[in-house]
Tab-separated table of C-alpha atoms and ligand atoms in Angstrom:
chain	number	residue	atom	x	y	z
R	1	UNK	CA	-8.795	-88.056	38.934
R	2	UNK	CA	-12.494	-89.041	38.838
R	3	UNK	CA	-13.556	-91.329	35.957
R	4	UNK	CA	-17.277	-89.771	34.828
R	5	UNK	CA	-19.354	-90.765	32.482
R	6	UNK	CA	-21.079	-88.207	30.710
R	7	UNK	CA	-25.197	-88.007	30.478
R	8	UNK	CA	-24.670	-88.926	26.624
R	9	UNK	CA	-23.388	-92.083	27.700
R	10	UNK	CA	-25.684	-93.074	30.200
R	11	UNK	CA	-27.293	-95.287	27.680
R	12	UNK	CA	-30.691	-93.732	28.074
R	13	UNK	CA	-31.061	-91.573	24.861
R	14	UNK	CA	-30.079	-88.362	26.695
R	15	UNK	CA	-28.440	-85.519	25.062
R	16	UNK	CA	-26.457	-82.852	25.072
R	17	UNK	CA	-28.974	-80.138	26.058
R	18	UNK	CA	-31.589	-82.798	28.330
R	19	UNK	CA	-34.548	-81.923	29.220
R	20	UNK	CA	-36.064	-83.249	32.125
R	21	UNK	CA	-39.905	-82.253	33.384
R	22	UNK	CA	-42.225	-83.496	35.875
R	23	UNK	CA	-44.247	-82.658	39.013
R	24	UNK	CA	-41.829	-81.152	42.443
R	25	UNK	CA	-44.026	-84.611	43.917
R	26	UNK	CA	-46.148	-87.306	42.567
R	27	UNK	CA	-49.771	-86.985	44.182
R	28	UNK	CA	-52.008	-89.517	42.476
R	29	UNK	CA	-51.592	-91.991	39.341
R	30	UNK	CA	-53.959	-89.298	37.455
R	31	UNK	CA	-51.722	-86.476	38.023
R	32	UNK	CA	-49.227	-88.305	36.747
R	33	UNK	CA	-50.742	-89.918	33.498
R	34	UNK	CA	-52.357	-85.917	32.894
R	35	UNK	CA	-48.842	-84.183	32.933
R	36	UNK	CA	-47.204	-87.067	30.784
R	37	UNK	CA	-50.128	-87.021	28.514
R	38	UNK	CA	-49.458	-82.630	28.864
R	39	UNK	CA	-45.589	-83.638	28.016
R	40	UNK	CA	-46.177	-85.599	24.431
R	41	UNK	CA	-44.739	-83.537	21.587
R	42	UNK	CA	-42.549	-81.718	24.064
R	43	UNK	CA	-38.599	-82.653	23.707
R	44	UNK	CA	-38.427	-83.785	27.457
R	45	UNK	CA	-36.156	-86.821	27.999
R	46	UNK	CA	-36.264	-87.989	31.523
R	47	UNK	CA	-39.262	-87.744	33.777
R	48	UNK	CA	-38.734	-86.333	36.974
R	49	UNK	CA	-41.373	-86.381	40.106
R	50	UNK	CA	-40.977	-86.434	43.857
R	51	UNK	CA	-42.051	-89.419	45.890
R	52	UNK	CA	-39.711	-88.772	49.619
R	53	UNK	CA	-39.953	-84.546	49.677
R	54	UNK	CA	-37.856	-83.214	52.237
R	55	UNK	CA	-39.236	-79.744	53.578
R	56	UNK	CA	-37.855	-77.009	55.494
R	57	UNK	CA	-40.605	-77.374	58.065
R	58	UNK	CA	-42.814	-80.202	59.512
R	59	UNK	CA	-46.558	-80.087	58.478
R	60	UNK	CA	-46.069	-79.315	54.770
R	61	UNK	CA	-46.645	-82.227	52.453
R	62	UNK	CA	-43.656	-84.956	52.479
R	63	UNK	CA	-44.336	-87.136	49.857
R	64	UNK	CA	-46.676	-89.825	49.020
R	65	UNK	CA	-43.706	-92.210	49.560
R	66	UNK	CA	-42.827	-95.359	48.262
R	67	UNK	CA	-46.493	-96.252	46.989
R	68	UNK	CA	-45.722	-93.397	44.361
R	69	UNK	CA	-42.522	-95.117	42.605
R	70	UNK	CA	-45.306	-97.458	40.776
R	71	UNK	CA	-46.965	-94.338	39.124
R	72	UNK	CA	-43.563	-93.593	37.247
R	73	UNK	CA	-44.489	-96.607	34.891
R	74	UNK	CA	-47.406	-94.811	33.882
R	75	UNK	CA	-45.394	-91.991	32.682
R	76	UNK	CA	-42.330	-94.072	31.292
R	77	UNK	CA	-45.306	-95.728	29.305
R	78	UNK	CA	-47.318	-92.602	27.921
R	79	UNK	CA	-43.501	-90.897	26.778
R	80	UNK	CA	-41.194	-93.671	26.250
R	81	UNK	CA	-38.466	-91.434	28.314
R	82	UNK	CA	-36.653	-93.041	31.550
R	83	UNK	CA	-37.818	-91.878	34.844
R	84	UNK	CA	-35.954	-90.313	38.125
R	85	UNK	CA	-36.387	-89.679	41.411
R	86	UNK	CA	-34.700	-87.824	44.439
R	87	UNK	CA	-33.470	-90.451	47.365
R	88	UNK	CA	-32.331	-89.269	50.583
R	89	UNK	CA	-31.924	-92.487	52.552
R	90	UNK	CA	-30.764	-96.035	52.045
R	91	UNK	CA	-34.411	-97.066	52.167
R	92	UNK	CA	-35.072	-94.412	49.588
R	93	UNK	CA	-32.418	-96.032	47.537
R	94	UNK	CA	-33.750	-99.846	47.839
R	95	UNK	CA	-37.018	-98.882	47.057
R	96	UNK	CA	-36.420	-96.907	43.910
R	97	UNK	CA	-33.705	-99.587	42.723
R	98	UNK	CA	-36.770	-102.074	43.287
R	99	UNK	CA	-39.440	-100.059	41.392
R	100	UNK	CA	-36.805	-99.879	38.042
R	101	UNK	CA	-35.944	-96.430	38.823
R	102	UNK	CA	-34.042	-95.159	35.645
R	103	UNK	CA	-31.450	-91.907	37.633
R	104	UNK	CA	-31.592	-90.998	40.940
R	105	UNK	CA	-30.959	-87.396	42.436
R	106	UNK	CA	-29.902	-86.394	45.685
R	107	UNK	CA	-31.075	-82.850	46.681
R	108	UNK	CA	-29.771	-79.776	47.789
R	109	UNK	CA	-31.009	-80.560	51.424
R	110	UNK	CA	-29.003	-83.688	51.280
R	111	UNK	CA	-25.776	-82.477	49.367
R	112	UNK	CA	-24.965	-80.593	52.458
R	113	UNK	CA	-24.681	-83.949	54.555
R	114	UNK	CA	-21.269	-86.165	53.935
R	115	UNK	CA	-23.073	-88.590	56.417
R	116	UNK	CA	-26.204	-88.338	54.415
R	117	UNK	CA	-24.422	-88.975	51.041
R	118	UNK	CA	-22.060	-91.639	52.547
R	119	UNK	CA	-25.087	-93.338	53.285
R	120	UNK	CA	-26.838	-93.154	49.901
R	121	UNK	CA	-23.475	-94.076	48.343
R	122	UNK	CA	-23.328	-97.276	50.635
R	123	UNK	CA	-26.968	-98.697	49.254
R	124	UNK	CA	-25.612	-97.944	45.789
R	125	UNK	CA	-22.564	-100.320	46.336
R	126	UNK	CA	-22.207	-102.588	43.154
R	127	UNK	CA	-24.989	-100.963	41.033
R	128	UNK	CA	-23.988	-98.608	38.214
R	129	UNK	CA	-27.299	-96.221	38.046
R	130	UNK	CA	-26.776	-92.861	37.193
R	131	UNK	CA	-27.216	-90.080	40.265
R	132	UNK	CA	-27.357	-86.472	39.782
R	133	UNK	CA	-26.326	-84.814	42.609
R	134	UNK	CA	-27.954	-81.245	43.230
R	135	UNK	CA	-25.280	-78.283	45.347
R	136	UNK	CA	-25.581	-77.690	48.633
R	137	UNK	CA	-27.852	-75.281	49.950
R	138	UNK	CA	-24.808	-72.921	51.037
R	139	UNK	CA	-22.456	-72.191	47.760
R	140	UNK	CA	-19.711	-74.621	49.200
R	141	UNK	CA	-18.173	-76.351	45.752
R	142	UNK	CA	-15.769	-78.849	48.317
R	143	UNK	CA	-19.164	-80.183	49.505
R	144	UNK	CA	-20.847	-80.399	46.433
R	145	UNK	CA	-16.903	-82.127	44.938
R	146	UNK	CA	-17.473	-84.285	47.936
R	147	UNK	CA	-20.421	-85.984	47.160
R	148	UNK	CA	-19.605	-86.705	43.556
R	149	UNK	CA	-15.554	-88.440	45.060
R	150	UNK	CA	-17.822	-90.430	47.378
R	151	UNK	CA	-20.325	-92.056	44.752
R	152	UNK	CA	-16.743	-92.414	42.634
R	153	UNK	CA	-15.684	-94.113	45.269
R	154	UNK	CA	-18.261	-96.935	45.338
R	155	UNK	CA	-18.635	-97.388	41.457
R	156	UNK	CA	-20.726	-94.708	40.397
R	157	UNK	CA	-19.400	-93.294	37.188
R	158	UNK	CA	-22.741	-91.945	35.884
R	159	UNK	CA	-23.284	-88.839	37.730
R	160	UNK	CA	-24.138	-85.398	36.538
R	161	UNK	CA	-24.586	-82.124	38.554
R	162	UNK	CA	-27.949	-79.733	39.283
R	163	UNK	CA	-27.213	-76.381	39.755
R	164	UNK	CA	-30.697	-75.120	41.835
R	165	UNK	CA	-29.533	-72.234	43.575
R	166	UNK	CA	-27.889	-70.958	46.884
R	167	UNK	CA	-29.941	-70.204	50.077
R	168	UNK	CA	-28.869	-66.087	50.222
R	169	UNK	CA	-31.456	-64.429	53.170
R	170	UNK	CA	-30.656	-60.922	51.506
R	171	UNK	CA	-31.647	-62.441	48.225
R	172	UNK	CA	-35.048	-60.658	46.897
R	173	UNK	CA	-35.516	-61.464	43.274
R	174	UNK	CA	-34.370	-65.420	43.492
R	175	UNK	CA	-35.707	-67.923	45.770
R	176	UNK	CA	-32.111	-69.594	45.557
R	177	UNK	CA	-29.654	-67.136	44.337
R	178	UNK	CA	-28.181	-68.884	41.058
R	179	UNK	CA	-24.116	-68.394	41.420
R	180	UNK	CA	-22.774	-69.603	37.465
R	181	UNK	CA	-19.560	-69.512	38.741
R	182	UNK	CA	-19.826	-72.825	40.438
R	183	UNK	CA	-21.156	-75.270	37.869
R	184	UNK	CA	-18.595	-73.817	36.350
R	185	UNK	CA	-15.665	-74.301	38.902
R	186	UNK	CA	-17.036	-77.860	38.707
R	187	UNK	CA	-16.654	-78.524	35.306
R	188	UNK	CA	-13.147	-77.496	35.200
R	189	UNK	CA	-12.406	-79.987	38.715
R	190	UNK	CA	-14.147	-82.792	36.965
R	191	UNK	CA	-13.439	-82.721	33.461
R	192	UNK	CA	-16.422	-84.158	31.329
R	193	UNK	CA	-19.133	-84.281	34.127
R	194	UNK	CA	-22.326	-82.885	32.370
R	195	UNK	CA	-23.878	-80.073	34.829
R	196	UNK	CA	-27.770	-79.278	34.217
R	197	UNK	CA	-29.928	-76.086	35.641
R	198	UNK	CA	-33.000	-76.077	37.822
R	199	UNK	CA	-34.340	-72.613	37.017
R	200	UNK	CA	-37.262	-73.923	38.883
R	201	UNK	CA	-35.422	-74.080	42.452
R	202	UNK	CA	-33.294	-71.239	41.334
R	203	UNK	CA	-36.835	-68.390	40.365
R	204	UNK	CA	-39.362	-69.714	43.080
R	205	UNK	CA	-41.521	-68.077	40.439
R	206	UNK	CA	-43.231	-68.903	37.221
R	207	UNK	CA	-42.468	-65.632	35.309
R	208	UNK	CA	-38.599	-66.721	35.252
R	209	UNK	CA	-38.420	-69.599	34.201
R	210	UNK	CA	-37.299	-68.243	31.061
R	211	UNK	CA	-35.181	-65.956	31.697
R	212	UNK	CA	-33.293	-68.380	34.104
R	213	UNK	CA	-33.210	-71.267	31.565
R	214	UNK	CA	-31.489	-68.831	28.780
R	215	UNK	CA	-28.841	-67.597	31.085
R	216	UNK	CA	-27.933	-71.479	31.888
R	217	UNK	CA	-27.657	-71.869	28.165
R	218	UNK	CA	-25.914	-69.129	28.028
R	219	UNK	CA	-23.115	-70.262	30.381
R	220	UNK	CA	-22.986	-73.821	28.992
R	221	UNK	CA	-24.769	-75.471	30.874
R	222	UNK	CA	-25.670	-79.000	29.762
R	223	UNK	CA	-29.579	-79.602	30.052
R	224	UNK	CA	-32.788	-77.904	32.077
R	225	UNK	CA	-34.365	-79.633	34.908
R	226	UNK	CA	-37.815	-78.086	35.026
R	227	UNK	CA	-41.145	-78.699	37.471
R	228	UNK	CA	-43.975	-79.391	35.457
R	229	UNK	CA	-47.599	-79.802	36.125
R	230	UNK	CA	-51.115	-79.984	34.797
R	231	UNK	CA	-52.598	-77.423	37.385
R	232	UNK	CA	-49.345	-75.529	39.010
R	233	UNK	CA	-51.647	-73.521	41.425
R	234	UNK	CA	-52.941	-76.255	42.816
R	235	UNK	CA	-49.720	-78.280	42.910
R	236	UNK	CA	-49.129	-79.675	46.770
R	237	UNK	CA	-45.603	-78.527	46.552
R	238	UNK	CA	-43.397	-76.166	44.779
R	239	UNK	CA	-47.315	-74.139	43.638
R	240	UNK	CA	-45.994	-70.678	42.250
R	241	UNK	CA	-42.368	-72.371	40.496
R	242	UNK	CA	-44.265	-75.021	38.321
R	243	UNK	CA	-45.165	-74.728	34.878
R	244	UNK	CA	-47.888	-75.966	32.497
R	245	UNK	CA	-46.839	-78.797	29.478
R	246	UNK	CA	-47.723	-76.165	27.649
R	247	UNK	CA	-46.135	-73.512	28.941
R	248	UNK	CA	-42.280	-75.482	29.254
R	249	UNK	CA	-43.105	-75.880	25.276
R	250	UNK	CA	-43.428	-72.606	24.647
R	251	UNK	CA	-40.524	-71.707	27.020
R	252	UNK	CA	-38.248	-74.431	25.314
R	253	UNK	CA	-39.209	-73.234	21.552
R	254	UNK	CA	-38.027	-69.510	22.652
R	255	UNK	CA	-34.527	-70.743	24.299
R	256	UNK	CA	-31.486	-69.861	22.271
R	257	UNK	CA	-28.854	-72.741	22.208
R	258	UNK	CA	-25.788	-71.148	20.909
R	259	UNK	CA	-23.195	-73.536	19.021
R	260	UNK	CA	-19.999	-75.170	20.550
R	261	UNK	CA	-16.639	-73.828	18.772
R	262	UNK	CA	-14.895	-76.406	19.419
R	263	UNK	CA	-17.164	-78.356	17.325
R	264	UNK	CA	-16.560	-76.197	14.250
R	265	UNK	CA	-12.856	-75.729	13.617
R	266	UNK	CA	-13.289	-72.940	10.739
R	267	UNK	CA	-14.767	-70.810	13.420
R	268	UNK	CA	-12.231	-71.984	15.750
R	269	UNK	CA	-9.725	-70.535	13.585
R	270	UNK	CA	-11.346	-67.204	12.704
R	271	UNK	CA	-11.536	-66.616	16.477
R	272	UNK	CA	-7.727	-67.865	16.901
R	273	UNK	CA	-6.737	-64.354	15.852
R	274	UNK	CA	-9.119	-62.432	18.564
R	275	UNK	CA	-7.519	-65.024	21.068
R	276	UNK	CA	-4.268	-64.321	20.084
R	277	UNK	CA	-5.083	-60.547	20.579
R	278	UNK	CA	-6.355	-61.557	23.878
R	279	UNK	CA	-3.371	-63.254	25.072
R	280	UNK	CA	-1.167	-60.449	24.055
R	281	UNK	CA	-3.137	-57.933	26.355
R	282	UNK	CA	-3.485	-60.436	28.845
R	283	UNK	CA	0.117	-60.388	29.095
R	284	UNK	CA	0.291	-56.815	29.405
R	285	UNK	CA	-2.016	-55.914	31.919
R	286	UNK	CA	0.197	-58.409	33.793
R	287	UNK	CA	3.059	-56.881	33.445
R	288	UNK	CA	1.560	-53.404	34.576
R	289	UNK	CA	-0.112	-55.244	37.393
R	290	UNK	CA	3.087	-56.235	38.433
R	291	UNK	CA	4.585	-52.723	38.209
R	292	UNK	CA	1.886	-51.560	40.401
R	293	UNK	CA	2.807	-53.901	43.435
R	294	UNK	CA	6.369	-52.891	42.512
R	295	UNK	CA	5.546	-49.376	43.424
R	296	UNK	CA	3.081	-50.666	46.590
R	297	UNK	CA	6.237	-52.276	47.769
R	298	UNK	CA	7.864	-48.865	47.491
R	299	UNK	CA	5.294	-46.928	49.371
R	300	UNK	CA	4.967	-50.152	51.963
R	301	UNK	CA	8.682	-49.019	52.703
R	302	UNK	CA	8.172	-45.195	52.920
R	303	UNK	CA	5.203	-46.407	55.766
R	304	UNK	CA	7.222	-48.514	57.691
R	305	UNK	CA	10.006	-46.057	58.040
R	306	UNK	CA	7.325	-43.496	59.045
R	307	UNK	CA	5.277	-46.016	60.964
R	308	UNK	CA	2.197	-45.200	58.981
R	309	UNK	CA	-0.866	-47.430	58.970
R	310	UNK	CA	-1.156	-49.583	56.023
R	311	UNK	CA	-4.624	-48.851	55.516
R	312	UNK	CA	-5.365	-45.720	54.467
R	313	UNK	CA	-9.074	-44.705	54.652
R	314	UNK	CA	-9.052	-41.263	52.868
R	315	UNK	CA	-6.670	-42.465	49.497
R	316	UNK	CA	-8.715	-45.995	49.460
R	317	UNK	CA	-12.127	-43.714	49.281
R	318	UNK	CA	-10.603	-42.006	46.858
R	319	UNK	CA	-8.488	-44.672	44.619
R	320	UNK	CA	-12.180	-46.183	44.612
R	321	UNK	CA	-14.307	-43.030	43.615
R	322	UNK	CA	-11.844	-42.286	40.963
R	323	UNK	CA	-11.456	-44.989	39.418
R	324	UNK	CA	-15.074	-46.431	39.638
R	325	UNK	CA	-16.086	-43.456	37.753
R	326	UNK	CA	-13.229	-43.500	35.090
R	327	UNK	CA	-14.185	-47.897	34.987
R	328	UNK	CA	-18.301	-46.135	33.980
R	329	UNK	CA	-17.059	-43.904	31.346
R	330	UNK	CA	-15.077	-46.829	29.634
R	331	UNK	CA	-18.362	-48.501	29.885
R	332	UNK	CA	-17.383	-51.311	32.806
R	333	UNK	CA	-19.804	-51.924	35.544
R	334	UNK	CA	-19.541	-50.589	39.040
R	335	UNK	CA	-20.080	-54.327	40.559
R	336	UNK	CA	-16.823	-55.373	38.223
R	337	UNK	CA	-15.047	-52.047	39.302
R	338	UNK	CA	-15.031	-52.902	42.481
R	339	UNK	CA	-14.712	-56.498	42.482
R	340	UNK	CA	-11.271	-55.660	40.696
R	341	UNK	CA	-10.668	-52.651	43.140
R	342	UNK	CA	-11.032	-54.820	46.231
R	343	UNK	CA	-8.900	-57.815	44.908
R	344	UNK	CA	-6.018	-55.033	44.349
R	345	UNK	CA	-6.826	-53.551	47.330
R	346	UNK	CA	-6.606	-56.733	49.130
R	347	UNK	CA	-3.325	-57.679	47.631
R	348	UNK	CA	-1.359	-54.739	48.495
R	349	UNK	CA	-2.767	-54.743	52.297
R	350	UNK	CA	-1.216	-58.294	52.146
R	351	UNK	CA	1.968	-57.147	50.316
R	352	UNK	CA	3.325	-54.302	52.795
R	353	UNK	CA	1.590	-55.875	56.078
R	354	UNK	CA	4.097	-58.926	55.093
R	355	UNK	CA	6.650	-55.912	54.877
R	356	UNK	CA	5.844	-54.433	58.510
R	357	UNK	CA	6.766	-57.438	59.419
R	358	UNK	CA	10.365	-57.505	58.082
R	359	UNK	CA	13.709	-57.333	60.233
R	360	UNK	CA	15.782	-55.564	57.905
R	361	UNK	CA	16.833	-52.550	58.882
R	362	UNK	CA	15.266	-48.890	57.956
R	363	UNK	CA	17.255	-47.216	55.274
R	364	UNK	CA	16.365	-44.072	56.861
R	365	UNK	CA	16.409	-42.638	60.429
T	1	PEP	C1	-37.009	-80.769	44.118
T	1	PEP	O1	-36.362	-80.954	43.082
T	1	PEP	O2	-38.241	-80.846	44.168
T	1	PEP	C2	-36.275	-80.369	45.336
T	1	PEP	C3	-36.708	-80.641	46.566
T	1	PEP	O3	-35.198	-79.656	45.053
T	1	PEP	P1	-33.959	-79.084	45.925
T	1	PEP	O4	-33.270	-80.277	46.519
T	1	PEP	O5	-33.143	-78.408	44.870
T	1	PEP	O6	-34.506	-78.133	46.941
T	2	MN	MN1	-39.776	-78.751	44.114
């Protein structure tokens, strides 16, 4: 059991639904002071800008570097928020610890490295500053689990997760495919860790910022982590994802932040009776699930005694045409038809290979 403490608690003012903003990277002391001065009025809470920037390829822009951790004062000045900053190295670490660094983040291109994080984790030995970690770049939850049990390890309680996105080469309307199943998953392995969205990481794209940012609401996620800058197209990293001050205003002022039920027990009991009803056909499309295998198990027998194939291509097409078209008319989806198709499907493969396998004897000749 990890022991977390939650982005409420960090003792920085943050709060339930943070909002951090800032440059992908710090490029000058004015660019800095110009988006802080962009950010007054707005309800942003931590500062975020990149000093180290690790990119995919050699030759882009990496980062003013350390020099850059000075500028943050400017910004903690002009807004009166904390400041954070993503470290990928143990010099990274010393360095920001030095310059009064508020939170540090580790990024997706780091997440992916135990080595990488073990190291980070090492330099952060007997401090207690919060870290948010971002996933990995592939949508691997153990590795993303492992980097939070390693900074647990060495004293780190403060820690929240960034969802950003998954690297997907098929994927054509997301830079990083967002997959709200995982923050998710992660929640429920790490009871009260706080995990935030980076719809900036996740579009690639100004126009979806929006969009992006409402769905994270939308599955409860805990705060917005979005790139910010005075002149976005002429931003040295990160050009067509960031935003005007203006702009995240306008964005934040549209976003929908729907209320927690647990915080309002009258509701909570109004929607005790749809729960109930819930439960109760829970329970029965159990029981006809299990039927179903019941008779799988039957026709698993009638195969083996035959020595039929337990994959049958013609009745699968079929099973799946049918039934995707019945799933339509009861207004389901075909992607959830056949999500739940292909987990039955897979089940009953399982079911009466395991029966193939059997000694027991044939009850017929
Ligand atoms: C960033 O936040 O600018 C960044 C490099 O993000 P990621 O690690 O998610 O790619
Ligand atoms: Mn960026």
């Amino acid at each position: 059991m990890m022991n977390i403490i939650d982005i409420k608690d960090w003792g920085l003012g943050l709060s339930e639904h943070v909002l951090i903003a800032g440059p992908c990277s710090a490029e000058s002391p004015q660019q800095i002071e110009t988006i802080a001065k962009g950010l007054k009025g707005s309800p942003v809470e931590l500062f975020r800008a990149g000093v180290w920037k690790p990119r995919t390829r050699p030759g882009s822009f990496e980062g003013v570097g350390a020099e850059a951790l000075e500028w943050l004062q400017i910004a903690k000045d002009i807004l009166n928020v904390p400041v954070t900053v993503e470290v990928a190295k143990t010099e990274h670490v010393d360095a920001a610890l030095k310059a009064g660094v508020d939170v540090l983040w580790i990024g997706a291109r780091t997440t992916v490295n135990p080595f990488s994080v073990q190291e980070i984790c090492e330099a952060l030995k007997g401090t207690d500053i919060p870290v948010m970690v971002k996933n990995p770049i592939n949508p691997d939850l153990q590795l993303w689990l492992g980097a939070f049990e390693r900074l647990n390890k060495v004293g780190i309680k403060k820690v929240a997760g960034i969802h950003r996105g998954f690297s997907d080469p098929y994927e054509k309307r997301y830079r990083n495919k967002p997959e709200w199943s995982l923050p998710i998953h992660l929640k429920r392995m790490i009871p009260g860790i706080s995990v935030i969205c980076d719809p900036s990481h996740i579009a690639g794209a100004r126009e979806i910022i929006g969009a992006v940012s409402q769905r994270a609401i939308n599955f409860g996620l805990d705060g917005l982590m979005i790139e910010t800058h005075h002149d976005p197209d002429k931003a040295w990293s990160d050009a067509k994802q960031q935003i005007t001050p203006d702009t995240l205003k306008i964005i934040y002022e549209s976003l929908i932040f729907r209320k927690n039920v647990d915080e309002h027990p009258e509701m909570l009991n109004e929607l005790e009776q749809f729960r109930q009803k819930i439960d109760l056909l829970d329970a029965q499309l159990l029981e006809l699930f299990a039927e179903r295998f019941k008779v799988i198990e039957q026709v698993g027998d009638y195969k083996r005694e035959h020595n039929l194939a337990v994959y049958q291509p013609s009745r699968w097409e079929e099973v799946m045409e049918s039934r995707i078209q019945d799933g339509l008319r009861k207004n389901m989806t075909e992607k959830f038809m056949k999500s739940l198709l292909f987990a039955i499907h897979e089940e009953s493969v399982k079911k009466q290979e395991a029966q193939l396998k059997e000694t027991r004897p044939l009850t017929k000749a």
